[in-house]
């Protein structure tokens, strides 16, 4: 449930999906530069290489906070 919320939220944030509307849930999903920098800042650079990696609810919340903050700049 939390992962679905993350994917839906990420698609709406410009920092996550700066190059257009290709959904994060597609089979060939890739991590966009804005999202990658947030993943590094929360200590999860491994998710850049493996977008399907498991994340805790705390990590997902931190990632959403980071992307929302960067999108508001």
Short mmCIF file of N, CA and C in Angstrom, two decimals:
data_model
loop_
_atom_site.label_atom_id
_atom_site.label_comp_id
_atom_site.label_asym_id
_atom_site.label_seq_id
_atom_site.Cartn_x
_atom_site.Cartn_y
_atom_site.Cartn_z
N UNK A 1 0.82 -1.19 0.00
CA UNK A 1 0.00 0.00 0.00
C UNK A 1 0.87 1.26 0.00
N UNK A 2 1.90 1.27 0.85
CA UNK A 2 2.77 2.44 0.94
C UNK A 2 3.55 2.62 -0.36
N UNK A 3 3.97 1.51 -0.98
CA UNK A 3 4.71 1.60 -2.24
C UNK A 3 3.83 2.20 -3.33
N UNK A 4 2.56 1.82 -3.37
CA UNK A 4 1.64 2.37 -4.37
C UNK A 4 1.47 3.87 -4.15
N UNK A 5 1.37 4.28 -2.89
CA UNK A 5 1.27 5.70 -2.57
C UNK A 5 2.52 6.44 -3.03
N UNK A 6 3.69 5.84 -2.79
CA UNK A 6 4.96 6.44 -3.20
C UNK A 6 5.02 6.61 -4.70
N UNK A 7 4.66 5.57 -5.45
CA UNK A 7 4.71 5.64 -6.91
C UNK A 7 3.76 6.72 -7.42
N UNK A 8 2.55 6.76 -6.88
CA UNK A 8 1.58 7.77 -7.31
C UNK A 8 2.05 9.17 -6.96
N UNK A 9 2.61 9.34 -5.77
CA UNK A 9 3.10 10.66 -5.35
C UNK A 9 4.29 11.09 -6.19
N UNK A 10 5.17 10.15 -6.45
CA UNK A 10 6.38 10.46 -7.19
C UNK A 10 6.07 10.91 -8.61
N UNK A 11 5.06 10.34 -9.21
CA UNK A 11 4.69 10.71 -10.58
C UNK A 11 4.19 12.15 -10.65
N UNK A 12 3.72 12.67 -9.52
CA UNK A 12 3.19 14.03 -9.50
C UNK A 12 4.22 15.09 -9.14
N UNK A 13 5.38 14.68 -8.68
CA UNK A 13 6.39 15.64 -8.26
C UNK A 13 7.36 15.92 -9.41
N UNK A 14 7.55 17.17 -9.79
CA UNK A 14 8.45 17.49 -10.90
C UNK A 14 9.87 17.01 -10.68
N UNK A 15 10.35 16.99 -9.47
CA UNK A 15 11.71 16.53 -9.20
C UNK A 15 11.89 15.05 -9.45
N UNK A 16 10.81 14.30 -9.34
CA UNK A 16 10.88 12.86 -9.57
C UNK A 16 10.80 12.52 -11.05
N UNK A 17 9.98 13.24 -11.75
CA UNK A 17 9.65 12.87 -13.12
C UNK A 17 9.85 14.06 -14.04
N UNK A 18 11.06 14.57 -14.07
CA UNK A 18 11.34 15.80 -14.80
C UNK A 18 11.25 15.66 -16.31
N UNK A 19 11.33 14.45 -16.83
CA UNK A 19 11.39 14.27 -18.27
C UNK A 19 10.07 13.92 -18.91
N UNK A 20 8.99 13.91 -18.17
CA UNK A 20 7.71 13.62 -18.79
C UNK A 20 6.86 12.70 -17.97
N UNK A 21 5.94 12.03 -18.66
CA UNK A 21 4.93 11.28 -17.94
C UNK A 21 5.15 9.78 -17.96
N UNK A 22 6.35 9.29 -18.24
CA UNK A 22 6.55 7.85 -18.17
C UNK A 22 6.43 7.42 -16.72
N UNK A 23 5.50 6.53 -16.43
CA UNK A 23 5.19 6.17 -15.06
C UNK A 23 6.29 5.40 -14.37
N UNK A 24 6.43 5.62 -13.08
CA UNK A 24 7.43 4.91 -12.30
C UNK A 24 7.06 3.44 -12.16
N UNK A 25 5.82 3.09 -12.45
CA UNK A 25 5.40 1.71 -12.32
C UNK A 25 5.59 0.89 -13.59
N UNK A 26 6.15 1.47 -14.64
CA UNK A 26 6.34 0.74 -15.88
C UNK A 26 7.46 -0.29 -15.74
N UNK A 27 7.42 -1.37 -16.52
CA UNK A 27 8.44 -2.41 -16.40
C UNK A 27 9.86 -1.91 -16.62
N UNK A 28 10.05 -0.89 -17.43
CA UNK A 28 11.38 -0.36 -17.68
C UNK A 28 11.62 0.94 -16.92
N UNK A 29 11.05 1.03 -15.72
CA UNK A 29 11.15 2.25 -14.91
C UNK A 29 12.61 2.56 -14.61
N UNK A 30 12.91 3.83 -14.58
CA UNK A 30 14.24 4.27 -14.22
C UNK A 30 14.12 5.39 -13.20
N UNK A 31 15.19 5.63 -12.47
CA UNK A 31 15.19 6.66 -11.45
C UNK A 31 15.66 7.96 -12.09
N UNK A 32 14.86 9.00 -11.98
CA UNK A 32 15.17 10.32 -12.54
C UNK A 32 16.20 11.04 -11.68
N UNK A 33 16.93 12.02 -12.24
CA UNK A 33 17.98 12.71 -11.48
C UNK A 33 17.53 13.34 -10.17
N UNK A 34 16.37 13.99 -10.13
CA UNK A 34 15.90 14.60 -8.89
C UNK A 34 15.63 13.57 -7.81
N UNK A 35 15.06 12.46 -8.21
CA UNK A 35 14.79 11.39 -7.27
C UNK A 35 16.09 10.73 -6.82
N UNK A 36 17.02 10.57 -7.74
CA UNK A 36 18.31 9.95 -7.41
C UNK A 36 19.05 10.76 -6.35
N UNK A 37 19.05 12.07 -6.47
CA UNK A 37 19.75 12.88 -5.48
C UNK A 37 19.08 12.79 -4.11
N UNK A 38 17.76 12.66 -4.08
CA UNK A 38 17.07 12.48 -2.80
C UNK A 38 17.37 11.11 -2.21
N UNK A 39 17.44 10.09 -3.05
CA UNK A 39 17.78 8.75 -2.55
C UNK A 39 19.17 8.76 -1.92
N UNK A 40 20.10 9.44 -2.54
CA UNK A 40 21.45 9.55 -1.97
C UNK A 40 21.40 10.31 -0.65
N UNK A 41 20.63 11.39 -0.60
CA UNK A 41 20.58 12.21 0.61
C UNK A 41 19.95 11.48 1.80
N UNK A 42 19.08 10.50 1.54
CA UNK A 42 18.49 9.74 2.66
C UNK A 42 19.29 8.47 2.96
N UNK A 43 20.41 8.28 2.25
CA UNK A 43 21.27 7.13 2.52
C UNK A 43 20.90 5.86 1.79
N UNK A 44 20.16 5.95 0.69
CA UNK A 44 19.75 4.77 -0.06
C UNK A 44 20.15 4.86 -1.54
N UNK A 45 21.45 5.08 -1.83
CA UNK A 45 21.87 5.17 -3.23
C UNK A 45 21.68 3.86 -3.99
N UNK A 46 21.55 2.75 -3.27
CA UNK A 46 21.35 1.45 -3.92
C UNK A 46 20.04 1.38 -4.69
N UNK A 47 19.06 2.17 -4.29
CA UNK A 47 17.76 2.15 -4.95
C UNK A 47 17.85 2.78 -6.35
N UNK A 48 18.86 3.61 -6.57
CA UNK A 48 19.07 4.19 -7.90
C UNK A 48 19.34 3.07 -8.90
N UNK A 49 20.17 2.10 -8.50
CA UNK A 49 20.50 0.98 -9.38
C UNK A 49 19.40 -0.07 -9.42
N UNK A 50 18.63 -0.19 -8.34
CA UNK A 50 17.56 -1.18 -8.26
C UNK A 50 16.28 -0.51 -7.78
N UNK A 51 15.51 0.12 -8.70
CA UNK A 51 14.29 0.83 -8.29
C UNK A 51 13.25 -0.04 -7.58
N UNK A 52 13.36 -1.34 -7.70
CA UNK A 52 12.42 -2.23 -7.04
C UNK A 52 12.86 -2.66 -5.65
N UNK A 53 13.96 -2.10 -5.16
CA UNK A 53 14.48 -2.48 -3.85
C UNK A 53 13.48 -2.13 -2.75
N UNK A 54 13.45 -2.97 -1.74
CA UNK A 54 12.54 -2.73 -0.61
C UNK A 54 12.98 -1.50 0.17
N UNK A 55 11.98 -0.73 0.61
CA UNK A 55 12.24 0.45 1.43
C UNK A 55 11.28 0.44 2.61
N UNK A 56 11.76 0.91 3.76
CA UNK A 56 10.90 0.99 4.93
C UNK A 56 9.96 2.19 4.79
N UNK A 57 8.92 2.20 5.58
CA UNK A 57 7.98 3.33 5.57
C UNK A 57 8.69 4.63 5.94
N UNK A 58 9.65 4.55 6.87
CA UNK A 58 10.41 5.73 7.28
C UNK A 58 11.24 6.27 6.12
N UNK A 59 11.88 5.36 5.36
CA UNK A 59 12.67 5.78 4.20
C UNK A 59 11.79 6.40 3.12
N UNK A 60 10.63 5.81 2.90
CA UNK A 60 9.71 6.34 1.89
C UNK A 60 9.23 7.74 2.30
N UNK A 61 8.92 7.90 3.58
CA UNK A 61 8.48 9.22 4.07
C UNK A 61 9.59 10.25 3.90
N UNK A 62 10.84 9.87 4.21
CA UNK A 62 11.97 10.79 4.05
C UNK A 62 12.18 11.14 2.59
N UNK A 63 12.00 10.17 1.71
CA UNK A 63 12.14 10.41 0.27
C UNK A 63 11.06 11.36 -0.23
N UNK A 64 9.83 11.16 0.21
CA UNK A 64 8.74 12.06 -0.19
C UNK A 64 8.98 13.47 0.33
N UNK A 65 9.46 13.59 1.57
CA UNK A 65 9.76 14.92 2.13
C UNK A 65 10.83 15.62 1.30
N UNK A 66 11.88 14.88 0.95
CA UNK A 66 12.97 15.45 0.17
C UNK A 66 12.49 15.90 -1.21
N UNK A 67 11.76 15.05 -1.91
CA UNK A 67 11.31 15.41 -3.25
C UNK A 67 10.31 16.57 -3.22
N UNK A 68 9.45 16.59 -2.21
CA UNK A 68 8.49 17.69 -2.09
C UNK A 68 9.21 19.01 -1.81
N UNK A 69 10.22 18.96 -0.95
CA UNK A 69 10.99 20.17 -0.63
C UNK A 69 11.72 20.67 -1.87
N UNK A 70 12.32 19.78 -2.63
CA UNK A 70 13.05 20.18 -3.84
C UNK A 70 12.10 20.68 -4.93
N UNK A 71 10.93 20.09 -5.01
CA UNK A 71 9.95 20.52 -6.02
C UNK A 71 9.40 21.91 -5.71
N UNK A 72 9.42 22.29 -4.44
CA UNK A 72 8.88 23.60 -4.06
C UNK A 72 9.88 24.73 -4.26
N UNK A 73 11.10 24.40 -4.63
CA UNK A 73 12.12 25.44 -4.83
C UNK A 73 11.84 26.24 -6.07
#
